GROMACS .gro file of N, CA and C in nm:
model
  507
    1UNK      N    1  -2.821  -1.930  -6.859
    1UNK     CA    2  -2.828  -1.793  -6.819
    1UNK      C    3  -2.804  -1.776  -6.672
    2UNK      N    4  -2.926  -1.830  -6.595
    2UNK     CA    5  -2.833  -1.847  -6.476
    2UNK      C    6  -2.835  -1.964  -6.416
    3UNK      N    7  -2.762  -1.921  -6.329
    3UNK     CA    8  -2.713  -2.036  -6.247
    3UNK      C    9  -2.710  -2.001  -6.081
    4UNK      N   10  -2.725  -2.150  -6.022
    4UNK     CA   11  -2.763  -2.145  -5.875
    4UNK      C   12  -2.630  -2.229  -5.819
    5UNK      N   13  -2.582  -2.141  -5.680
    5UNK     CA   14  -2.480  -2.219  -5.659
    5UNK      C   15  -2.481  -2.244  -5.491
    6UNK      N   16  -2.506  -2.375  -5.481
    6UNK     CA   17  -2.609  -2.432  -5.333
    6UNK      C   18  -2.550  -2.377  -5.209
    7UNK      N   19  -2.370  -2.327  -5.217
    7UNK     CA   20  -2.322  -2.239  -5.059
    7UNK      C   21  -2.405  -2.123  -5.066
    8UNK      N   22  -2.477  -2.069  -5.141
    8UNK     CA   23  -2.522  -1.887  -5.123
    8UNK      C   24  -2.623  -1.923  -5.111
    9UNK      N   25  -2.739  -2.051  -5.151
    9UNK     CA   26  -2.844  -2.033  -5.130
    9UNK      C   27  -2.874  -2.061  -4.970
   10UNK      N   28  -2.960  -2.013  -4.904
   10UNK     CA   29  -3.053  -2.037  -4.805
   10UNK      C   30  -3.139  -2.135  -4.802
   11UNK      N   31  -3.115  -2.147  -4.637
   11UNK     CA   32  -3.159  -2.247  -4.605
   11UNK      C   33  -3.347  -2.278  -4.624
   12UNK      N   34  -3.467  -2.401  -4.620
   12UNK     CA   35  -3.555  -2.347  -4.640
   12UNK      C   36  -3.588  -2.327  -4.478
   13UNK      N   37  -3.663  -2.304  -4.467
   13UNK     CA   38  -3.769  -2.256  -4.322
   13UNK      C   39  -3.841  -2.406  -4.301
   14UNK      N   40  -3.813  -2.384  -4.188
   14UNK     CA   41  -3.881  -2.553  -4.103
   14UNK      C   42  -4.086  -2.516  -4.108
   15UNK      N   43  -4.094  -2.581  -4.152
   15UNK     CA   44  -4.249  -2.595  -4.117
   15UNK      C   45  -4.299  -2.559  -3.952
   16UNK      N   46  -4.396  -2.500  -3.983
   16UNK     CA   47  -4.451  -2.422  -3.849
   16UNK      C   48  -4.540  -2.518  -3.786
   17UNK      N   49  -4.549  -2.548  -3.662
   17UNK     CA   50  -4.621  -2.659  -3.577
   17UNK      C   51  -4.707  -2.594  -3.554
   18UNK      N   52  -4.851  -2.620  -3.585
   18UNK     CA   53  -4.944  -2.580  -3.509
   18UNK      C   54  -4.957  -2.609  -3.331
   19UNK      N   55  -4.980  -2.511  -3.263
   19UNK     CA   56  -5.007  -2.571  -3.114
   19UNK      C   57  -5.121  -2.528  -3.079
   20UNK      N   58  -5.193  -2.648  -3.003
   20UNK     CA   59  -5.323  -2.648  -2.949
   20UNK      C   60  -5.363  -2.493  -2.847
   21UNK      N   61  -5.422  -2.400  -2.860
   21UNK     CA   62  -5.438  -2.334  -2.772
   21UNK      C   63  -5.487  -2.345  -2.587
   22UNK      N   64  -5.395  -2.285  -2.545
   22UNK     CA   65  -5.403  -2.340  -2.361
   22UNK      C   66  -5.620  -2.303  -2.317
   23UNK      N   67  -5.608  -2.413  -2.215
   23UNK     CA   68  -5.766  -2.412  -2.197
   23UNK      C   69  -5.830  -2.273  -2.113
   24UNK      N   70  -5.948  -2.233  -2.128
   24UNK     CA   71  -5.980  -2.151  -2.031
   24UNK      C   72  -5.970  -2.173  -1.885
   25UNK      N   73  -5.999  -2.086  -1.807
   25UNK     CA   74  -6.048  -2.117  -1.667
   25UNK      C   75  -6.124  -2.178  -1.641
   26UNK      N   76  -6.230  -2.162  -1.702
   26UNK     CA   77  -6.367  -2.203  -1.657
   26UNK      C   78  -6.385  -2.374  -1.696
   27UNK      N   79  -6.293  -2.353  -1.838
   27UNK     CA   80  -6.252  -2.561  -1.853
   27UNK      C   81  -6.159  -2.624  -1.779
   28UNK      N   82  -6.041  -2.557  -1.731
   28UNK     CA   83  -5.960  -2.579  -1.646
   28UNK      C   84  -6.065  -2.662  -1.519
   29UNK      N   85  -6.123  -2.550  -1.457
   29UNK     CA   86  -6.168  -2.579  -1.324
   29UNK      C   87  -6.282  -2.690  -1.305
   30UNK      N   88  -6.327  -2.723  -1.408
   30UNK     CA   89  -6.407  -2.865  -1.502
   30UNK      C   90  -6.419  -2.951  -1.453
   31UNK      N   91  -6.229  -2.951  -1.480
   31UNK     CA   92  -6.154  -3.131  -1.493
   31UNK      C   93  -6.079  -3.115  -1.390
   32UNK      N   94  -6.041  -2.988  -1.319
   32UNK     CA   95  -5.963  -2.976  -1.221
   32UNK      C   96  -6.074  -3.069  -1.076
   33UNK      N   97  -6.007  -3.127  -0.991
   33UNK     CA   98  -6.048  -3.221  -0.852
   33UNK      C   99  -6.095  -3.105  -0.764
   34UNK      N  100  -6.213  -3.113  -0.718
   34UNK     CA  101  -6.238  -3.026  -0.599
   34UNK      C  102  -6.178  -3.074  -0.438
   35UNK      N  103  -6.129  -2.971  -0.401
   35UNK     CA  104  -6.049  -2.956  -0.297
   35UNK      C  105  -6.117  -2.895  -0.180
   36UNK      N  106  -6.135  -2.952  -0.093
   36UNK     CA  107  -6.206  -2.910   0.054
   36UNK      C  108  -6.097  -2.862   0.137
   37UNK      N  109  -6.180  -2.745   0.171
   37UNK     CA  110  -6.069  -2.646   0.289
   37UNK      C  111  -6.185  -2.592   0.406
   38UNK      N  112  -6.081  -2.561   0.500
   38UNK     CA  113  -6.157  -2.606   0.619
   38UNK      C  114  -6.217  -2.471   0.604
   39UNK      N  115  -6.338  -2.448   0.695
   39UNK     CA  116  -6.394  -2.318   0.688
   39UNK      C  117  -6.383  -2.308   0.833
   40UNK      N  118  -6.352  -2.156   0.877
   40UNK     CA  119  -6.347  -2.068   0.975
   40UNK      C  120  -6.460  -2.000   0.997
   41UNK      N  121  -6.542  -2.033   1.127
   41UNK     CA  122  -6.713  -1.997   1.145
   41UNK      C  123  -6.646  -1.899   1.232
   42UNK      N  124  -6.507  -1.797   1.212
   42UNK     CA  125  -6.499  -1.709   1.353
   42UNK      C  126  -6.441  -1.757   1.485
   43UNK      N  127  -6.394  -1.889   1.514
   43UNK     CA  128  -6.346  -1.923   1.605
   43UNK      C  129  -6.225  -1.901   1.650
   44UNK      N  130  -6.144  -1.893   1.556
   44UNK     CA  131  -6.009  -1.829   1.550
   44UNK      C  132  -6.009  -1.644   1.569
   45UNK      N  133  -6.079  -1.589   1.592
   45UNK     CA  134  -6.081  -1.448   1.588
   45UNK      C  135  -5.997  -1.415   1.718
   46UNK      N  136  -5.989  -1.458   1.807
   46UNK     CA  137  -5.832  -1.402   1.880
   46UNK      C  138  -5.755  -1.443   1.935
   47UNK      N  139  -5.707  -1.546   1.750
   47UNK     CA  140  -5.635  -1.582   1.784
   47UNK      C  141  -5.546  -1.489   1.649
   48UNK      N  142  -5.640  -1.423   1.522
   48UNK     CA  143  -5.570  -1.331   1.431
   48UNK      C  144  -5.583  -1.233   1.482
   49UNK      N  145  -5.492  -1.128   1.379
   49UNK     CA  146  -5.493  -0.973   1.424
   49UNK      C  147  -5.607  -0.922   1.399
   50UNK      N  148  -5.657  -0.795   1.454
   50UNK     CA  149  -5.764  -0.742   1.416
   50UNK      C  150  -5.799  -0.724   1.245
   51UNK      N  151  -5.952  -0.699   1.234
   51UNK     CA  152  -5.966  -0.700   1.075
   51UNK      C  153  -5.894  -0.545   1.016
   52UNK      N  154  -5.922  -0.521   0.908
   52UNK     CA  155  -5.938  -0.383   0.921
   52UNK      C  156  -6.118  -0.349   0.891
   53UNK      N  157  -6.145  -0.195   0.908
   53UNK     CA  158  -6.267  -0.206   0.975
   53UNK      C  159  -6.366  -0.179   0.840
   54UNK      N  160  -6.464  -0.237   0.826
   54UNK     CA  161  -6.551  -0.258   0.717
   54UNK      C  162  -6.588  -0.112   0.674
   55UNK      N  163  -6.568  -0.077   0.533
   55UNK     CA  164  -6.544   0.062   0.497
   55UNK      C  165  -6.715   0.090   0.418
   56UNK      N  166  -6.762   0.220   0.390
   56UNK     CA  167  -6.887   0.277   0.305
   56UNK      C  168  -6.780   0.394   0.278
   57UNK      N  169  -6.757   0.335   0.126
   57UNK     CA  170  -6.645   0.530   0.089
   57UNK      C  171  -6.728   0.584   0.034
   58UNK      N  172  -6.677   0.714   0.003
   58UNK     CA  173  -6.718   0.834  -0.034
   58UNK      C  174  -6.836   0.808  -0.134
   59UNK      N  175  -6.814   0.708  -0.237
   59UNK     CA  176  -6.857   0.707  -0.345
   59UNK      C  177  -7.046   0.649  -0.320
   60UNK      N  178  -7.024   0.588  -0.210
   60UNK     CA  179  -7.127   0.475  -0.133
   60UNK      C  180  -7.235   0.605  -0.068
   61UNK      N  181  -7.368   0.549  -0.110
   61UNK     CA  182  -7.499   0.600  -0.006
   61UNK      C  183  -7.544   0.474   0.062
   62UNK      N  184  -7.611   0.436   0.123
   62UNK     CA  185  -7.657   0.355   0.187
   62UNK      C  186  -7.739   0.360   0.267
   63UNK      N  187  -7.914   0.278   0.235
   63UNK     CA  188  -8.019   0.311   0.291
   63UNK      C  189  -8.097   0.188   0.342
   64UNK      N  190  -8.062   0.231   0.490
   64UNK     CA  191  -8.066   0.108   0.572
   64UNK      C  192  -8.014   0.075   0.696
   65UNK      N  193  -7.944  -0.046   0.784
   65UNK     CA  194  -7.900  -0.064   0.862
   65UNK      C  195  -7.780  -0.149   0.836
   66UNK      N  196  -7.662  -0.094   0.932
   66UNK     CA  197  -7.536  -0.163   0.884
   66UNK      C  198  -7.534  -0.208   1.049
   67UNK      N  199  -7.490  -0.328   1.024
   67UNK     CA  200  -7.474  -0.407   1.178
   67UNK      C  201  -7.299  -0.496   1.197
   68UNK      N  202  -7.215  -0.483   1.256
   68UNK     CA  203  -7.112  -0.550   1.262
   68UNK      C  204  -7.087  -0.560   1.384
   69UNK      N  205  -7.005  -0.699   1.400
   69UNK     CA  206  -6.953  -0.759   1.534
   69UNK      C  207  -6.802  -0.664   1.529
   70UNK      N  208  -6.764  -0.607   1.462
   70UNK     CA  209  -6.618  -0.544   1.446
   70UNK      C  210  -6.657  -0.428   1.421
   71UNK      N  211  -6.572  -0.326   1.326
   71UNK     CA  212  -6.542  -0.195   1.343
   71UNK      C  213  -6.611  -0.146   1.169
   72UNK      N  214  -6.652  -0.032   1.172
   72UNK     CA  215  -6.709   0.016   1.061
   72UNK      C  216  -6.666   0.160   1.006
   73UNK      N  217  -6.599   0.213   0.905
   73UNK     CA  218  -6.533   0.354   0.861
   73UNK      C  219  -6.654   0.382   0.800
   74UNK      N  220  -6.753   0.462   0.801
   74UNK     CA  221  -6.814   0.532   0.683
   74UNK      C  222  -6.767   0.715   0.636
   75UNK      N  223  -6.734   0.678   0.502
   75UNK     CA  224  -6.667   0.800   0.423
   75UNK      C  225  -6.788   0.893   0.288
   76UNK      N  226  -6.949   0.783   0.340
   76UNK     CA  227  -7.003   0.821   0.231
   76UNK      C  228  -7.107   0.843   0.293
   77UNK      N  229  -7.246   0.821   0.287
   77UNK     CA  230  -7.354   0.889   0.319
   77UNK      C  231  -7.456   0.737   0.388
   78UNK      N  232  -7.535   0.756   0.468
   78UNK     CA  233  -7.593   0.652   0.573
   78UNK      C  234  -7.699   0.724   0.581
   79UNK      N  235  -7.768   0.605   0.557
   79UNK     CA  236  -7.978   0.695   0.612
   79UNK      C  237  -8.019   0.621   0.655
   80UNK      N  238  -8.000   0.578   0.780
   80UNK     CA  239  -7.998   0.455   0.873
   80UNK      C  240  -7.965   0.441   0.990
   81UNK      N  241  -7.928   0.323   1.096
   81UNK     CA  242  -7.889   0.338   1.223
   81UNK      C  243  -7.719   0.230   1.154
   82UNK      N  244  -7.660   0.237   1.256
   82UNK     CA  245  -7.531   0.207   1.228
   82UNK      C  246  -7.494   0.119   1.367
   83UNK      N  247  -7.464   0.035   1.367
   83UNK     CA  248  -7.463  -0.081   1.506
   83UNK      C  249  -7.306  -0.123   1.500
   84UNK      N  250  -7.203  -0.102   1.589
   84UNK     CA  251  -7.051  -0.196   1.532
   84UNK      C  252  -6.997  -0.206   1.711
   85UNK      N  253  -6.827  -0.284   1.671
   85UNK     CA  254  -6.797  -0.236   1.750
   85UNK      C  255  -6.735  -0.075   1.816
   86UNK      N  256  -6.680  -0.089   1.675
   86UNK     CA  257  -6.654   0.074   1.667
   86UNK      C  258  -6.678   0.154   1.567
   87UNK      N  259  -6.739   0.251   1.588
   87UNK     CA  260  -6.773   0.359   1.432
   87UNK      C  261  -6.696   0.414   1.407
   88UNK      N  262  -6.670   0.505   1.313
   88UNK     CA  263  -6.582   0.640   1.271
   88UNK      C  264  -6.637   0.663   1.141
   89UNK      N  265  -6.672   0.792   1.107
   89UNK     CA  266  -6.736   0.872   1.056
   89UNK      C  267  -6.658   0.973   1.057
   90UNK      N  268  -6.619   0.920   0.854
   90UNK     CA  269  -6.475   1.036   0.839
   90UNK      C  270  -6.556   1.175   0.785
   91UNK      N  271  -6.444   1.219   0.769
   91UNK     CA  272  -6.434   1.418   0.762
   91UNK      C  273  -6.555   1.424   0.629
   92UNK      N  274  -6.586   1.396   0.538
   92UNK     CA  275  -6.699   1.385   0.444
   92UNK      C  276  -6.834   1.299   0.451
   93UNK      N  277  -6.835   1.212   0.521
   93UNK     CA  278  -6.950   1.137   0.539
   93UNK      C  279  -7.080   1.224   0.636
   94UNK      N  280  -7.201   1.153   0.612
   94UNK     CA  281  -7.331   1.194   0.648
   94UNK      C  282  -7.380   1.113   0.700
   95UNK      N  283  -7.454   1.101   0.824
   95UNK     CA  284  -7.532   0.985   0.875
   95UNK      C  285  -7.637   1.061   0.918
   96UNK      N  286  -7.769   0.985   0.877
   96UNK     CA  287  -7.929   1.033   0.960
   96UNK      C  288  -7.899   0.919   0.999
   97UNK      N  289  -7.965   0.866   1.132
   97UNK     CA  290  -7.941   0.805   1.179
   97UNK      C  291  -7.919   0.779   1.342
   98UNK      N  292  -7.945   0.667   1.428
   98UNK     CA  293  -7.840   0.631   1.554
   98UNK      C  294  -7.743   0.591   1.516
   99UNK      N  295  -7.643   0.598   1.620
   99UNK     CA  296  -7.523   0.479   1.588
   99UNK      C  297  -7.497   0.451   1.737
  100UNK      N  298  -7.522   0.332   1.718
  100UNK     CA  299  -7.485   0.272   1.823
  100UNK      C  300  -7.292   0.211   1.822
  101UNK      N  301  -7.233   0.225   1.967
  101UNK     CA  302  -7.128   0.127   1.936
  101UNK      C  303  -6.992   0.145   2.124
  102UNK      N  304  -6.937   0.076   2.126
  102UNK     CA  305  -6.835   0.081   2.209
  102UNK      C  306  -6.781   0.237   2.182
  103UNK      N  307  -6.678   0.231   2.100
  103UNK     CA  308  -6.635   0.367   2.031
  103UNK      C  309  -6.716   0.407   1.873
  104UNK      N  310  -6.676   0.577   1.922
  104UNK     CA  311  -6.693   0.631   1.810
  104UNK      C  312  -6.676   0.710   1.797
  105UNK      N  313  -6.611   0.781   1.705
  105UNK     CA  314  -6.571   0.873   1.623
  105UNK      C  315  -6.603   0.981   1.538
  106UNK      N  316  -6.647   1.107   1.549
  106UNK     CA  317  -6.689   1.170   1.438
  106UNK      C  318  -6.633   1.302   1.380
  107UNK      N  319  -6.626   1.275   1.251
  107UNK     CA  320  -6.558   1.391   1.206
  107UNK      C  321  -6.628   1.489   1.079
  108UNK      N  322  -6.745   1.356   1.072
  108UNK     CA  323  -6.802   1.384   0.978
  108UNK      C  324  -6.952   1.507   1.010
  109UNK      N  325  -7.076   1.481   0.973
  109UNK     CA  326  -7.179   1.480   0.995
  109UNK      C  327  -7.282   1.436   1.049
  110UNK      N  328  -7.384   1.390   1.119
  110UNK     CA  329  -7.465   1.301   1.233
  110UNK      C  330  -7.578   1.345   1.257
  111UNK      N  331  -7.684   1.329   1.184
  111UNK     CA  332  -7.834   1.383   1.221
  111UNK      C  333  -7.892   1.264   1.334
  112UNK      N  334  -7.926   1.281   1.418
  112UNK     CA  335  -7.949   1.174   1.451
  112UNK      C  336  -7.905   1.148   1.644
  113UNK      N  337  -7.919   1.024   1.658
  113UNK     CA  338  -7.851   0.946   1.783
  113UNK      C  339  -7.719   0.927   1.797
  114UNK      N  340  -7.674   0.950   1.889
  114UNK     CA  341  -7.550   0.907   1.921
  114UNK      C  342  -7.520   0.792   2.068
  115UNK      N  343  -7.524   0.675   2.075
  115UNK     CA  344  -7.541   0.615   2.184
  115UNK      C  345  -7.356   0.515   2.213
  116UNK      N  346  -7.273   0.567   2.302
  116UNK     CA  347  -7.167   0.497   2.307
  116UNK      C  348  -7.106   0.492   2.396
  117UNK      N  349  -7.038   0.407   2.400
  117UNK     CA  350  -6.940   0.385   2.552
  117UNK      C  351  -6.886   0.535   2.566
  118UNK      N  352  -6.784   0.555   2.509
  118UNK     CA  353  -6.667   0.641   2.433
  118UNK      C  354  -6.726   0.711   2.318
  119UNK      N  355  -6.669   0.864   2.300
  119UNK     CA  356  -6.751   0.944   2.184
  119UNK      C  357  -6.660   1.071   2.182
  120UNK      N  358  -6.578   1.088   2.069
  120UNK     CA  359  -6.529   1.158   1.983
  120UNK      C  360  -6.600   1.249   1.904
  121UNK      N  361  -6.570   1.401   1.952
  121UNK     CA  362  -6.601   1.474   1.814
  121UNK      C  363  -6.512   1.546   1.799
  122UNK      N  364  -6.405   1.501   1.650
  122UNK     CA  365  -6.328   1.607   1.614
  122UNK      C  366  -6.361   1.728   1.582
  123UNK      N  367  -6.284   1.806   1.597
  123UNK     CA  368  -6.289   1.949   1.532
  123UNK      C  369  -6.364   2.012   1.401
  124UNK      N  370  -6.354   1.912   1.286
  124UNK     CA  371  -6.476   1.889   1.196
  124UNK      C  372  -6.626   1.853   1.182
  125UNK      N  373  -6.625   1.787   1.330
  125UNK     CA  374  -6.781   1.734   1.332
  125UNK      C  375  -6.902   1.818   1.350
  126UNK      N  376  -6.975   1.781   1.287
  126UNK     CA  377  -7.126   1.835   1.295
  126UNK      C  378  -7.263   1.752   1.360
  127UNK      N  379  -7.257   1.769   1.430
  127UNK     CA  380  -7.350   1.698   1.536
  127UNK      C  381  -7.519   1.736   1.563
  128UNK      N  382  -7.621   1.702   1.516
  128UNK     CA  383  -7.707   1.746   1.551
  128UNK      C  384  -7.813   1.621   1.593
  129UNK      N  385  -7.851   1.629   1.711
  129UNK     CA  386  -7.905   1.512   1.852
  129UNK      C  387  -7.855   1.484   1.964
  130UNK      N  388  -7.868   1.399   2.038
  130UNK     CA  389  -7.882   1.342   2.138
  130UNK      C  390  -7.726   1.280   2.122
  131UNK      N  391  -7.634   1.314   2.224
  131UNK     CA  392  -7.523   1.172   2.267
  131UNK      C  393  -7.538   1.146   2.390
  132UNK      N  394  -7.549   1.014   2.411
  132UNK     CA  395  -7.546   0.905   2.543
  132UNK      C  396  -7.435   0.852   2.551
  133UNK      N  397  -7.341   0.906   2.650
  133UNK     CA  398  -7.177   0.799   2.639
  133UNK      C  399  -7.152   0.774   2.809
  134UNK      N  400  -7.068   0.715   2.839
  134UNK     CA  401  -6.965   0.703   2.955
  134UNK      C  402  -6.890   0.790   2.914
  135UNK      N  403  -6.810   0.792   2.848
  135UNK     CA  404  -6.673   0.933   2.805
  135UNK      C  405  -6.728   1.010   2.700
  136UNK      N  406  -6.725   1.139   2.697
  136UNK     CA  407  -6.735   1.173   2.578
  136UNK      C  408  -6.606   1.329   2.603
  137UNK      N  409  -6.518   1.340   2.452
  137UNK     CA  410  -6.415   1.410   2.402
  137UNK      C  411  -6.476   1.526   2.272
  138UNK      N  412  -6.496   1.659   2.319
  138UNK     CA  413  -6.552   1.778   2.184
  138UNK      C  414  -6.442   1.795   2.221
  139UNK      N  415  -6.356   1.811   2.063
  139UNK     CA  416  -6.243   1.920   2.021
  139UNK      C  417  -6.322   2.009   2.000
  140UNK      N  418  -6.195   2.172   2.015
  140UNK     CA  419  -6.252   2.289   1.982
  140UNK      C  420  -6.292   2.277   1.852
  141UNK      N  421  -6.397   2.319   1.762
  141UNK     CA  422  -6.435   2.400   1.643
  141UNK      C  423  -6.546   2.290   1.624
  142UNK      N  424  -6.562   2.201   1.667
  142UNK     CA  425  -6.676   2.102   1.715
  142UNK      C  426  -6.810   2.168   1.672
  143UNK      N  427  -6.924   2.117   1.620
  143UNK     CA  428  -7.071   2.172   1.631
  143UNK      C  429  -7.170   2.041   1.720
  144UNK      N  430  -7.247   2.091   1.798
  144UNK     CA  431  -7.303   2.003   1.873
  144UNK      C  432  -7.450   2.088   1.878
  145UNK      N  433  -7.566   2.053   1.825
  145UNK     CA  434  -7.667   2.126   1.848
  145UNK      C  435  -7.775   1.971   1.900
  146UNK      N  436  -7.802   1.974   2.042
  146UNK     CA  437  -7.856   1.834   2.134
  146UNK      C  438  -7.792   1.851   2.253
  147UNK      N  439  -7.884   1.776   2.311
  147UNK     CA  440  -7.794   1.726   2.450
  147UNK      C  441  -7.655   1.593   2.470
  148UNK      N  442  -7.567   1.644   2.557
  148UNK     CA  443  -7.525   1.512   2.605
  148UNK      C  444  -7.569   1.475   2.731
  149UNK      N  445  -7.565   1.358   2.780
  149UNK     CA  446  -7.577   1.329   2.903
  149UNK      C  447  -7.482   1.131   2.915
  150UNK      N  448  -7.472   1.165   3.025
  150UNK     CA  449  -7.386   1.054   3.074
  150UNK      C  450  -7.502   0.915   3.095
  151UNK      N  451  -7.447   0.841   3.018
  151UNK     CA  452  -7.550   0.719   3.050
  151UNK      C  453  -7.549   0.658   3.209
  152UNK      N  454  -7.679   0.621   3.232
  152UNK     CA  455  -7.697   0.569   3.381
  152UNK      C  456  -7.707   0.388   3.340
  153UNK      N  457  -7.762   0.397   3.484
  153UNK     CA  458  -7.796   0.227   3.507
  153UNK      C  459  -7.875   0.181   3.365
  154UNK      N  460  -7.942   0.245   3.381
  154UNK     CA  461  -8.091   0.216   3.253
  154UNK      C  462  -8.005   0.240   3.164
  155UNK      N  463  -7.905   0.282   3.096
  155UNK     CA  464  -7.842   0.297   2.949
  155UNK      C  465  -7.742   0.235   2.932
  156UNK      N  466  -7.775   0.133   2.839
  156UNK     CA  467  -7.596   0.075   2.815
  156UNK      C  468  -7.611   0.086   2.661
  157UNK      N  469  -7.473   0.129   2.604
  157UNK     CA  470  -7.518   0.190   2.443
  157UNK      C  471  -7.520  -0.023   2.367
  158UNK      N  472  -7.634  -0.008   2.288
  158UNK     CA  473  -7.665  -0.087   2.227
  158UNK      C  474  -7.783  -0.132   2.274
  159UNK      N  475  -7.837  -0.102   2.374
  159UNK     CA  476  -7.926  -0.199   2.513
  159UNK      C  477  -8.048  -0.202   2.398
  160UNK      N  478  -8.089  -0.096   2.284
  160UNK     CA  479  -8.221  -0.066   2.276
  160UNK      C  480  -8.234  -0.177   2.109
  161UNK      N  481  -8.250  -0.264   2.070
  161UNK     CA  482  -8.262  -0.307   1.944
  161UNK      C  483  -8.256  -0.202   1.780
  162UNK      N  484  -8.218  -0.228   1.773
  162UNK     CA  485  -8.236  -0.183   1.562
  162UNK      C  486  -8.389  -0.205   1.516
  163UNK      N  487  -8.444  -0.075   1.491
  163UNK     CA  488  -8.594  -0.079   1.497
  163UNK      C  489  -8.668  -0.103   1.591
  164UNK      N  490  -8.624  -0.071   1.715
  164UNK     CA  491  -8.753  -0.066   1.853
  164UNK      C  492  -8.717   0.046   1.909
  165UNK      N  493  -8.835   0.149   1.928
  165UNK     CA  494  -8.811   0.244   1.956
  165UNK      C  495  -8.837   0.222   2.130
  166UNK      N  496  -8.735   0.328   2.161
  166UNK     CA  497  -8.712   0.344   2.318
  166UNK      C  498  -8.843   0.431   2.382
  167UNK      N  499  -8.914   0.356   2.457
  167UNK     CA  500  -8.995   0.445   2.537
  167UNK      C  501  -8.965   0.598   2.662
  168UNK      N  502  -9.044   0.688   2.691
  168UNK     CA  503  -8.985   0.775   2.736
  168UNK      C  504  -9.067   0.761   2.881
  169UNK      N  505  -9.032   0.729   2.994
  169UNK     CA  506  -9.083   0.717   3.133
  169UNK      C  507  -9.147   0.878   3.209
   0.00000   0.00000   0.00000
């Protein structure tokens, strides 16, 4: 009845190889040789470019003290003193607080101290305390409710520690 005729038939299918599945990471790094690399304690710092400057965004509160040898953006909210080389305190952020620093910047909000070489208040800022600077720059539309005064001999911004309060003569 019928019949098979071997040019039309097809070919069969090769048997399928199983393959071992590839290892994780975590087994990888197992059997993998540990490798020593040199560590950088900061000695090289100028000899790279600057960092960029350690950020608190929008999303960030933070209750406490932020301290850096470099530069600090806060975009979010601070209930604390703030120590860097340079601050900036963007157009939404809040600080209770001092801030101590070389420069600084504000565009934001500032209950609090202001102690700095150099001191910025953009046109957005809201300022309410005390600023102590060598320079200080109010754009128009600025709010400043405190004194400024120009630091003397006795004031160099940072002079006073993080948690020691300054006596009044």
């Amino acid at each position: 009845m019928f019949s098979r005729d071997k040019a039309t038939e097809t070919p069969a299918t090769p048997p399928v190889k199983e393959v071992e599945p590839p290892a994780r990471p975590q087994e990888q790094a197992s059997h993998a040789p540990i490798q020593a690399r040199p560590v950088d304690h900061g000695t090289s710092a100028k000899t790279r470019p600057a960092a960029e400057p350690s950020r608190i965004s929008s999303a960030l509160k933070v209750t406490g003290q932020l301290e850096s040898d470099e530069d600090i953006q806060v975009d979010g909210q601070v209930e604390g003193d703030i120590r860097a080389r340079k601050v900036t305190i963007g157009a939404g952020a809040t600080v209770k607080g001092t801030v101590f620093g070389e420069d600084v910047e504000v565009s934001g909000t500032v209950t609090g101290k202001i102690e700095a070489t150099s001191v910025v208040l953009s046109k957005s800022a809201r300022m309410s305390g005390d600023v102590i600077h060598k320079a200080l720059q109010i754009e128009k539309g600025a709010h400043i409710d405190g004194h400024c005064r120009p630091q003397g001999a006795g004031d160099v911004a940072g002079s006073v520690p993080i948690g020691k309060k300054q006596s009044m003569q």
